[in-house]
Tab-separated table of C-alpha atoms in Angstrom:
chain	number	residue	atom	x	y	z
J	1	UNK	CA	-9.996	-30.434	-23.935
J	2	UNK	CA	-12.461	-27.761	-25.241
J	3	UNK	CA	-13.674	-25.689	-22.115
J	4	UNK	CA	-17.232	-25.595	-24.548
J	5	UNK	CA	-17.577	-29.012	-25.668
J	6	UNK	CA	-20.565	-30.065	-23.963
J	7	UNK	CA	-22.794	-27.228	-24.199
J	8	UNK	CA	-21.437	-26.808	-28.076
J	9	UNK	CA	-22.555	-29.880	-29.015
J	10	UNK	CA	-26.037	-29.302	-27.035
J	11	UNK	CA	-26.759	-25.737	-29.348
J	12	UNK	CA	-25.697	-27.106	-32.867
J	13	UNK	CA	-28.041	-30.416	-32.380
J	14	UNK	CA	-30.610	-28.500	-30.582
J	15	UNK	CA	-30.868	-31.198	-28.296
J	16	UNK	CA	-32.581	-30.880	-24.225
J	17	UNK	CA	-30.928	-33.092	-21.784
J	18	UNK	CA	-33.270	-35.106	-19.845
J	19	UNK	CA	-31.752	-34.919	-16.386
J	20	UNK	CA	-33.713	-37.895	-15.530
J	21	UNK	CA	-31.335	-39.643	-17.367
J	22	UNK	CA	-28.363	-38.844	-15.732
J	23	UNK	CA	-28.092	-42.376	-14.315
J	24	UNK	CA	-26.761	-43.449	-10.856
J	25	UNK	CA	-25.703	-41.128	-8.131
J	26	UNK	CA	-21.372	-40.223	-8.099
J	27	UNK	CA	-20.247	-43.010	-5.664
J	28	UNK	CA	-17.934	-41.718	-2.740
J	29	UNK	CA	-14.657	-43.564	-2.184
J	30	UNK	CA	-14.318	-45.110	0.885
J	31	UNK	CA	-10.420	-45.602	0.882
J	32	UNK	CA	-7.340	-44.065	-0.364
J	33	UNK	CA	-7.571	-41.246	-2.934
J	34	UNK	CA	-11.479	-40.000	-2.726
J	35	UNK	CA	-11.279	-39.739	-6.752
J	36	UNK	CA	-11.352	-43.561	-6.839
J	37	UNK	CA	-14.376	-44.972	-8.342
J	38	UNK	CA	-15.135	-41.495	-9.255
J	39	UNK	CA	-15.540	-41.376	-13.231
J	40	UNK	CA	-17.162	-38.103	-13.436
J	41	UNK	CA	-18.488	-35.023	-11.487
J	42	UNK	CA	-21.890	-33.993	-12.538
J	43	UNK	CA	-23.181	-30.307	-12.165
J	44	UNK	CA	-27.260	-29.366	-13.005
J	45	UNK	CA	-27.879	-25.900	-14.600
J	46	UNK	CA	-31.296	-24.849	-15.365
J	47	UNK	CA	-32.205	-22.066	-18.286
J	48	UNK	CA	-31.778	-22.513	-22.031
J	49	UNK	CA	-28.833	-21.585	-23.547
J	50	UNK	CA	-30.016	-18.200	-24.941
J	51	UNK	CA	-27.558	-16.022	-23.614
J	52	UNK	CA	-24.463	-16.655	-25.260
J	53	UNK	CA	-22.546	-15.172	-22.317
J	54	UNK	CA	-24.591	-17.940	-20.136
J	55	UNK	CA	-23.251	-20.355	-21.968
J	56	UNK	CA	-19.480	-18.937	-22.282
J	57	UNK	CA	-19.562	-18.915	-18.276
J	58	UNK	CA	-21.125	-22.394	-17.718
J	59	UNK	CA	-18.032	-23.723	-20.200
J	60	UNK	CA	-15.535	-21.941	-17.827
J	61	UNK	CA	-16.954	-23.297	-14.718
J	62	UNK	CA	-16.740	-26.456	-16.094
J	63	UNK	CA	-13.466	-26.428	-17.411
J	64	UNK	CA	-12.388	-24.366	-14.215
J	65	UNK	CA	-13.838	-27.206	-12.167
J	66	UNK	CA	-12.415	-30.215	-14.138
J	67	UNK	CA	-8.697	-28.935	-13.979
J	68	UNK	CA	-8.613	-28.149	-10.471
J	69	UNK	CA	-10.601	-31.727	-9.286
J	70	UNK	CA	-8.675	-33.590	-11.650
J	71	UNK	CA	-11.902	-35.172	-13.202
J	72	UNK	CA	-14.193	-34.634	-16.198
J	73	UNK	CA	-16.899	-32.039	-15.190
J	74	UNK	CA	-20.391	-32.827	-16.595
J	75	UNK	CA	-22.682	-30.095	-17.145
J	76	UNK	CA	-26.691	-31.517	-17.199
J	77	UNK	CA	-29.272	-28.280	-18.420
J	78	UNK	CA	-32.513	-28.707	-17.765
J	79	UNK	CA	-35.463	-26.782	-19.532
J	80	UNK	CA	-37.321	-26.138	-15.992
J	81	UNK	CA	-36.337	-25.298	-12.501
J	82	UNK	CA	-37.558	-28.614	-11.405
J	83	UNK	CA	-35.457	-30.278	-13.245
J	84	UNK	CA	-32.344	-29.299	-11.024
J	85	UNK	CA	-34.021	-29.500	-8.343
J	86	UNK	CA	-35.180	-33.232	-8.455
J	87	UNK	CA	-31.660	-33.974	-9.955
J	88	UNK	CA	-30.051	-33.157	-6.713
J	89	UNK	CA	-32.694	-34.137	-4.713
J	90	UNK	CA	-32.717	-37.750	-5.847
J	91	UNK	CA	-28.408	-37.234	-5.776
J	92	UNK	CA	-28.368	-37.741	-9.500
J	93	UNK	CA	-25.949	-34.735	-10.005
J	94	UNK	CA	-23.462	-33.585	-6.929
J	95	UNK	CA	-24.111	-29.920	-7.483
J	96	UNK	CA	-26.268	-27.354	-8.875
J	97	UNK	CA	-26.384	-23.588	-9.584
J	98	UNK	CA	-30.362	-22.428	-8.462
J	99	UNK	CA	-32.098	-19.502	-7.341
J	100	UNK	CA	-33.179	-19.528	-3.740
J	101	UNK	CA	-36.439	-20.646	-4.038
J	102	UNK	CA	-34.824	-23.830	-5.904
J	103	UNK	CA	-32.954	-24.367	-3.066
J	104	UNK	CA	-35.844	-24.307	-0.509
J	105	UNK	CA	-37.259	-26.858	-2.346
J	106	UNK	CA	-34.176	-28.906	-2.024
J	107	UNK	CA	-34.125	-28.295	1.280
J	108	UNK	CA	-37.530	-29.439	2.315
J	109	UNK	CA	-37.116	-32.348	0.264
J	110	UNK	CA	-33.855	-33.790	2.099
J	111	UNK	CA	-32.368	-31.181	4.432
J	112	UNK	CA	-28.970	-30.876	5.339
J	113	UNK	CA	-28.168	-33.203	2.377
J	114	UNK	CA	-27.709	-29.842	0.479
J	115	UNK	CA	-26.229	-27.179	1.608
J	116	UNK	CA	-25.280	-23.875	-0.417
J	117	UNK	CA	-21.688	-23.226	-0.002
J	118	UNK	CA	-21.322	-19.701	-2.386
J	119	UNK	CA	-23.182	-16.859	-3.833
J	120	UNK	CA	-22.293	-13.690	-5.649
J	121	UNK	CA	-21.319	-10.181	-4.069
J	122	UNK	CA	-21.757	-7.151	-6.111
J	123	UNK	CA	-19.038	-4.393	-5.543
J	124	UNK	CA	-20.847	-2.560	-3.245
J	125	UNK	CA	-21.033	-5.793	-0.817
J	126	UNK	CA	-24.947	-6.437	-1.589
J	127	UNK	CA	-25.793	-10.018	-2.481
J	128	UNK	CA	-29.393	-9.569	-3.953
J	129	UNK	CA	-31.572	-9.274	-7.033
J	130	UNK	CA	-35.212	-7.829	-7.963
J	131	UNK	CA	-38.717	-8.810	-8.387
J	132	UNK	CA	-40.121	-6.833	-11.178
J	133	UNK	CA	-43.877	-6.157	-12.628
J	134	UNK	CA	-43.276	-4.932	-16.030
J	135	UNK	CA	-46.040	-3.949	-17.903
J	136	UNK	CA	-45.646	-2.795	-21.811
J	137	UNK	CA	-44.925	0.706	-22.339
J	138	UNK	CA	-48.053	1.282	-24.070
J	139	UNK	CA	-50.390	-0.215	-21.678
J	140	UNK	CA	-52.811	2.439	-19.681
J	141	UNK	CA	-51.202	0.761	-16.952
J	142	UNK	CA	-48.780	2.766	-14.719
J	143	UNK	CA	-49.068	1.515	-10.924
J	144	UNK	CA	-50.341	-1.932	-9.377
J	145	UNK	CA	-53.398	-0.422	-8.659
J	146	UNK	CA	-54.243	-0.517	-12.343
J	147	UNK	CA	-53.184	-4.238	-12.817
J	148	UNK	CA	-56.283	-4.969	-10.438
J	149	UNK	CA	-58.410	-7.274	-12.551
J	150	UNK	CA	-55.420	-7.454	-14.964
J	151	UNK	CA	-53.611	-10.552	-16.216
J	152	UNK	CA	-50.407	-11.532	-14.879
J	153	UNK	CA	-47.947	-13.902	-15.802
J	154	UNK	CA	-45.496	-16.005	-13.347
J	155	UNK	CA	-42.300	-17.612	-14.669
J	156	UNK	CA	-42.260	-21.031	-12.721
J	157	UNK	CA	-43.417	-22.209	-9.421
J	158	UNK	CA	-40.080	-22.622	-8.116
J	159	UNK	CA	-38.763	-19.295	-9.441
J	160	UNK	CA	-37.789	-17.054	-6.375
J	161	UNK	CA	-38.592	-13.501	-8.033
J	162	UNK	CA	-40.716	-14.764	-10.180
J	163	UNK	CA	-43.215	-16.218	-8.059
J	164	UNK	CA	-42.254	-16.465	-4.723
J	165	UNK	CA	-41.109	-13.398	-3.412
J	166	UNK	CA	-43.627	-11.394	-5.344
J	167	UNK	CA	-46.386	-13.005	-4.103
J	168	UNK	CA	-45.253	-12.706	-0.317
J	169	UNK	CA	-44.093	-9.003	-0.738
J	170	UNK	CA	-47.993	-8.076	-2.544
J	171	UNK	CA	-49.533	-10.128	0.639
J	172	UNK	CA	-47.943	-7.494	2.969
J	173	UNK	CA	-48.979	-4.845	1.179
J	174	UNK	CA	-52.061	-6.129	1.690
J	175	UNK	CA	-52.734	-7.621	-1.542
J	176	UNK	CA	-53.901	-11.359	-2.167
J	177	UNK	CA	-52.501	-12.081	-5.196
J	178	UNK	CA	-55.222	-15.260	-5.857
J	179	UNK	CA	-57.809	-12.769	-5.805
J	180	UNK	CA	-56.386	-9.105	-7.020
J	181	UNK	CA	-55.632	-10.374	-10.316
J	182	UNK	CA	-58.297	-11.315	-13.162
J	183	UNK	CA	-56.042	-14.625	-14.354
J	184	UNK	CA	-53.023	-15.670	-13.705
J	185	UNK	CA	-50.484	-18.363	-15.295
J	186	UNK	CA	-47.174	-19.567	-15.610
J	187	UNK	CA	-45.154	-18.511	-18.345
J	188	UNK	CA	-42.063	-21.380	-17.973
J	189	UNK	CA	-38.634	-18.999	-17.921
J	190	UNK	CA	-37.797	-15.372	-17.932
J	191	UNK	CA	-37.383	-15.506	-21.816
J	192	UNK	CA	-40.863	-17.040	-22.142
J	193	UNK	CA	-42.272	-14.381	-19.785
J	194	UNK	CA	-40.919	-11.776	-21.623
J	195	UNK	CA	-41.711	-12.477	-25.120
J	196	UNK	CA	-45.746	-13.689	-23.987
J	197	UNK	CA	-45.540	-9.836	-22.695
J	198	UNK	CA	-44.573	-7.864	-25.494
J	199	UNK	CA	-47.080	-10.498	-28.006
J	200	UNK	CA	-50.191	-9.488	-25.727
J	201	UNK	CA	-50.594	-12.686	-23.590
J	202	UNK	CA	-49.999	-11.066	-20.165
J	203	UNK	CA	-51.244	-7.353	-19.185
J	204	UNK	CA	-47.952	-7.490	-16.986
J	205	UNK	CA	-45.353	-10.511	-16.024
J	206	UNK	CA	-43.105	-10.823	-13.020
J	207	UNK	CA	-39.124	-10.716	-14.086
J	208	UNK	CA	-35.813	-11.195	-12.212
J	209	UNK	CA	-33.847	-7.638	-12.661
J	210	UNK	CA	-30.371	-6.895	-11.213
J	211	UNK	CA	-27.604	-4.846	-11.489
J	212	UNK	CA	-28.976	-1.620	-9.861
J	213	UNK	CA	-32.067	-1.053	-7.524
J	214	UNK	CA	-35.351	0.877	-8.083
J	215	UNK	CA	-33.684	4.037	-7.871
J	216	UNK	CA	-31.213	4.191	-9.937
J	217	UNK	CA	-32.782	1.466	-12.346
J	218	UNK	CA	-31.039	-2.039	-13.579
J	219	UNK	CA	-28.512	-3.566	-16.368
J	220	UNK	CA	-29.548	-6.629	-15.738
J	221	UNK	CA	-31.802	-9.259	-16.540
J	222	UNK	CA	-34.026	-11.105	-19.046
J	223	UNK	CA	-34.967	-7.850	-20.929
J	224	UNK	CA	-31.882	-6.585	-20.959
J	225	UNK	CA	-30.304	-9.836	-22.211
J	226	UNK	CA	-33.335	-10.182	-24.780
J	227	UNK	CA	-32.583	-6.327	-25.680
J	228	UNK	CA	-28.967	-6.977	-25.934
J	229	UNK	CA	-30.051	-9.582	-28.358
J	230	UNK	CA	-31.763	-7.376	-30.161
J	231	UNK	CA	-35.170	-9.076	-29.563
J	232	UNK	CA	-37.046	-6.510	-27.804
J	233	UNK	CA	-36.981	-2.907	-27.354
J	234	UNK	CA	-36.530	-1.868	-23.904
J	235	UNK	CA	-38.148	1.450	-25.115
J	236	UNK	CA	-41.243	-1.363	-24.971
J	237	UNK	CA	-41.691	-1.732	-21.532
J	238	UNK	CA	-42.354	-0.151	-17.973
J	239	UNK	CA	-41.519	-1.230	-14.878
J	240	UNK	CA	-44.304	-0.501	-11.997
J	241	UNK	CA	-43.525	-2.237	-8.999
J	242	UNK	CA	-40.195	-4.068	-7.792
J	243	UNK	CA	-39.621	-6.337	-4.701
J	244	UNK	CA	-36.535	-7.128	-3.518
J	245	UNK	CA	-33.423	-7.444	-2.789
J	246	UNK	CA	-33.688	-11.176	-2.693
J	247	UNK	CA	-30.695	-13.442	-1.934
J	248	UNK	CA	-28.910	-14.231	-5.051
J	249	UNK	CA	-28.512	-18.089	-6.582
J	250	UNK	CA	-26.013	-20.019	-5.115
J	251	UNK	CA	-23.678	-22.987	-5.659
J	252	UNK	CA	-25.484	-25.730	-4.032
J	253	UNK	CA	-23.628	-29.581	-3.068
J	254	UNK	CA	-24.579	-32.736	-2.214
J	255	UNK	CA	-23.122	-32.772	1.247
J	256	UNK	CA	-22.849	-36.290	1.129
J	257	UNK	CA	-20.131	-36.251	-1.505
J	258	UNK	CA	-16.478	-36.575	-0.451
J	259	UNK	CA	-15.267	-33.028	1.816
J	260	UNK	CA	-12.378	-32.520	-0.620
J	261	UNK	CA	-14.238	-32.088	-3.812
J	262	UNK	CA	-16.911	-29.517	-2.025
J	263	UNK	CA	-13.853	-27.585	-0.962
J	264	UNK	CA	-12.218	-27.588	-4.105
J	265	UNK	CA	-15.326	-26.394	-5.743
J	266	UNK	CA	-15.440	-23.593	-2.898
J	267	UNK	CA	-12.113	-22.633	-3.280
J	268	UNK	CA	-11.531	-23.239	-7.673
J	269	UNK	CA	-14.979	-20.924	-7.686
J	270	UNK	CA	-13.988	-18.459	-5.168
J	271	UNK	CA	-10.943	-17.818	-6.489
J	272	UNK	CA	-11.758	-17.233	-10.065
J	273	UNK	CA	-12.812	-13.324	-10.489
J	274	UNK	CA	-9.515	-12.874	-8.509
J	275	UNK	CA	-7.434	-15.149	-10.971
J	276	UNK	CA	-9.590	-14.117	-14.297
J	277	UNK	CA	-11.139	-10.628	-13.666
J	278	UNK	CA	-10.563	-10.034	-17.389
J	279	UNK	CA	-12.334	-13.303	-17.972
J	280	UNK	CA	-14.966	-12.959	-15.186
J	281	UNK	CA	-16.378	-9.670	-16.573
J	282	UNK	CA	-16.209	-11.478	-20.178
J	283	UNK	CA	-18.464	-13.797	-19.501
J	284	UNK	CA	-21.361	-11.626	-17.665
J	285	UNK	CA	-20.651	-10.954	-14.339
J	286	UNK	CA	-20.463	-7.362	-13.030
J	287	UNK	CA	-16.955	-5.683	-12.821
J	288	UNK	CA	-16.165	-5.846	-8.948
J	289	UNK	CA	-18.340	-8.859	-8.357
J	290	UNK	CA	-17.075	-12.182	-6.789
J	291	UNK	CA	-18.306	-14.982	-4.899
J	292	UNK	CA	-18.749	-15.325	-1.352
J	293	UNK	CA	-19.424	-18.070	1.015
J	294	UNK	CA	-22.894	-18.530	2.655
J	295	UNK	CA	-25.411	-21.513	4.129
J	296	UNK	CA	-28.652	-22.452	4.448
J	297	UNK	CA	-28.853	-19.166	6.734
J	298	UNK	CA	-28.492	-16.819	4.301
J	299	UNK	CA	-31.695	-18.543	2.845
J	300	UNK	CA	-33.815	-18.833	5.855
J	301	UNK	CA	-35.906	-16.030	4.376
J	302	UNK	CA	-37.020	-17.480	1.334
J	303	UNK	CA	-37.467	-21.037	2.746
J	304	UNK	CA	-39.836	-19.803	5.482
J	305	UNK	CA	-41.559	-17.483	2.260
J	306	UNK	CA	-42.146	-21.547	0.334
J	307	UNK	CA	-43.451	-22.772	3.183
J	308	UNK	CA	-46.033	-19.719	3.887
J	309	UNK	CA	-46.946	-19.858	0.110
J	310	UNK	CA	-47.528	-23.910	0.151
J	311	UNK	CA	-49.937	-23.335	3.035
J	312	UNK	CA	-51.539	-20.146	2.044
J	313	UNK	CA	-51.755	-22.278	-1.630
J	314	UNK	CA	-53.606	-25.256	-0.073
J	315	UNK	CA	-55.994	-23.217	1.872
J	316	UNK	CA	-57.594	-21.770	-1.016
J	317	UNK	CA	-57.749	-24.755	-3.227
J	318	UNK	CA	-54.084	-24.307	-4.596
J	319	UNK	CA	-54.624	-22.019	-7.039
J	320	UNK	CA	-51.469	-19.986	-8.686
């Protein structure tokens, strides 16, 4: 079986898969072998498939996945970060890969019938990523003081860094973001908020980075992956204000699917940068890197942050 089958045939006929669609919820065998009456596992991804290394690594996981539960792995992409999240809300899919603030979504929709079960460890034993401001290079614009009255673009509601941490981080630094800013809007992905940056749309936009810190700068993230793509410059842009770190996505289950298959997925995940480092680094992820186990703990943070921003949100009329 070809470990890129699915997402192959999703690039060449350009087609978005509705995750709406994705029919019934994976029954759970009562008796006997807990694969029976199983036909499929289903997995929810969000992002578009411009990264080709993105794509090389969701085709391993899958394939990874399938061999070692000893059923066809199904991998359903949504366009938007609510997408996943109402797949495995409503138990359409029986796990997802999301950011945090994805997951605090989940979480106030249906509890402790997801739980997060891995994330990913850098070398140096941090398991975080950056909120960025990034303004272009040729804007008069150097600090956040000068984006006051400025436009900024979001990426998505339910982005973590780009939304949710941001906003709490400029609120203790006694900023209201509904107010500082002369318009804000929501630019619908990372890629999106990059390229309505560098065409003039946004005076600055909020962007994921990793691989590095403030200091030392980063390797990672939508620019660079747009750079590496040759589609921007990074020569083009500035960064003037980061947030962060901020707990890394994780692997997220149904925890009302069979105990088994979340431990095989624990354990066939886990193991992988060990068994494949060759591989592992191949397809993206940082030499020394490798998952670790976590829970809704590790997230308390950014659930409490959702909850703060809902209610800070509805006071003043809801506005972004």
């Amino acid at each position: 079986m070809a470990r890129s089958a699915w997402f192959s045939a999703a690039v060449a006929l350009g087609l978005g898969v509705t995750l709406a669609g994705c029919g019934e919820k994976t029954p759970v065998a009562d008796t006997g072998d807990w694969r029976s009456g199983i036909k499929e596992i289903r997995m929810a991804v969000s992002g578009s498939n411009d990264d080709p290394r993105i794509v090389k690594r969701r085709s391993l996981y899958r394939a990874r996945l399938s061999e070692a539960i000893g059923l066809p792995v199904k991998l359903y992409e949504s366009s938007d970060y609510n997408g996943v999240i109402q797949a495995l809300s409503s138990g359409q899919v029986d796990l997802a890969q999301m950011a945090g603030g994805g997951y605090a979504n989940v979480d106030a929709q249906i509890g402790p019938l997801a739980a997060p079960i891995l994330t990913t460890r850098q070398a140096e034993g941090g398991t975080g990523y950056y909120s960025t401001i990034v303004v272009r290079a040729d804007s008069p614009i150097r600090t956040l003081a000068d984006m006051k009255g400025r436009s900024l673009g979001y990426v998505d509601f339910n982005s973590t860094s780009g939304y949710l941490v941001p906003r709490a981080r400029l609120r203790e630094e006694g900023i209201d973001p509904d107010t500082y800013f002369g318009k804000t809007s929501f630019a619908g992905g990372h890629t999106q908020a990059v390229m309505a940056l560098a065409n003039g749309q946004f005076d600055g936009a909020i962007l994921q980075a990793s691989g590095g810190d403030p200091v030392n700068g980063f390797s990672r993230g939508a620019l660079h992956t747009m750079a590496r793509r040759k589609l921007v410059d990074l020569k083009d842009f500035r960064i003037i204000w980061t947030a962060g770190p901020i707990p890394s996505e994780a692997f997220v289950v149904r925890t009302d699917r069979p105990q088994p298959l979340i431990d095989t997925v624990r354990g066939t995940m886990g193991a992988l940068p060990y068994d494949e480092p060759d591989l592992w680094v191949d397809v993206g992820q940082l030499d020394g890197s490798a998952y670790t186990s976590v829970t809704r703990e590790h997230y308390k943070d950014v659930i409490a942050l959702r909850a703060a921003d809902i209610a800070q949100r509805r006071g003043q009329g809801g506005r972004p």
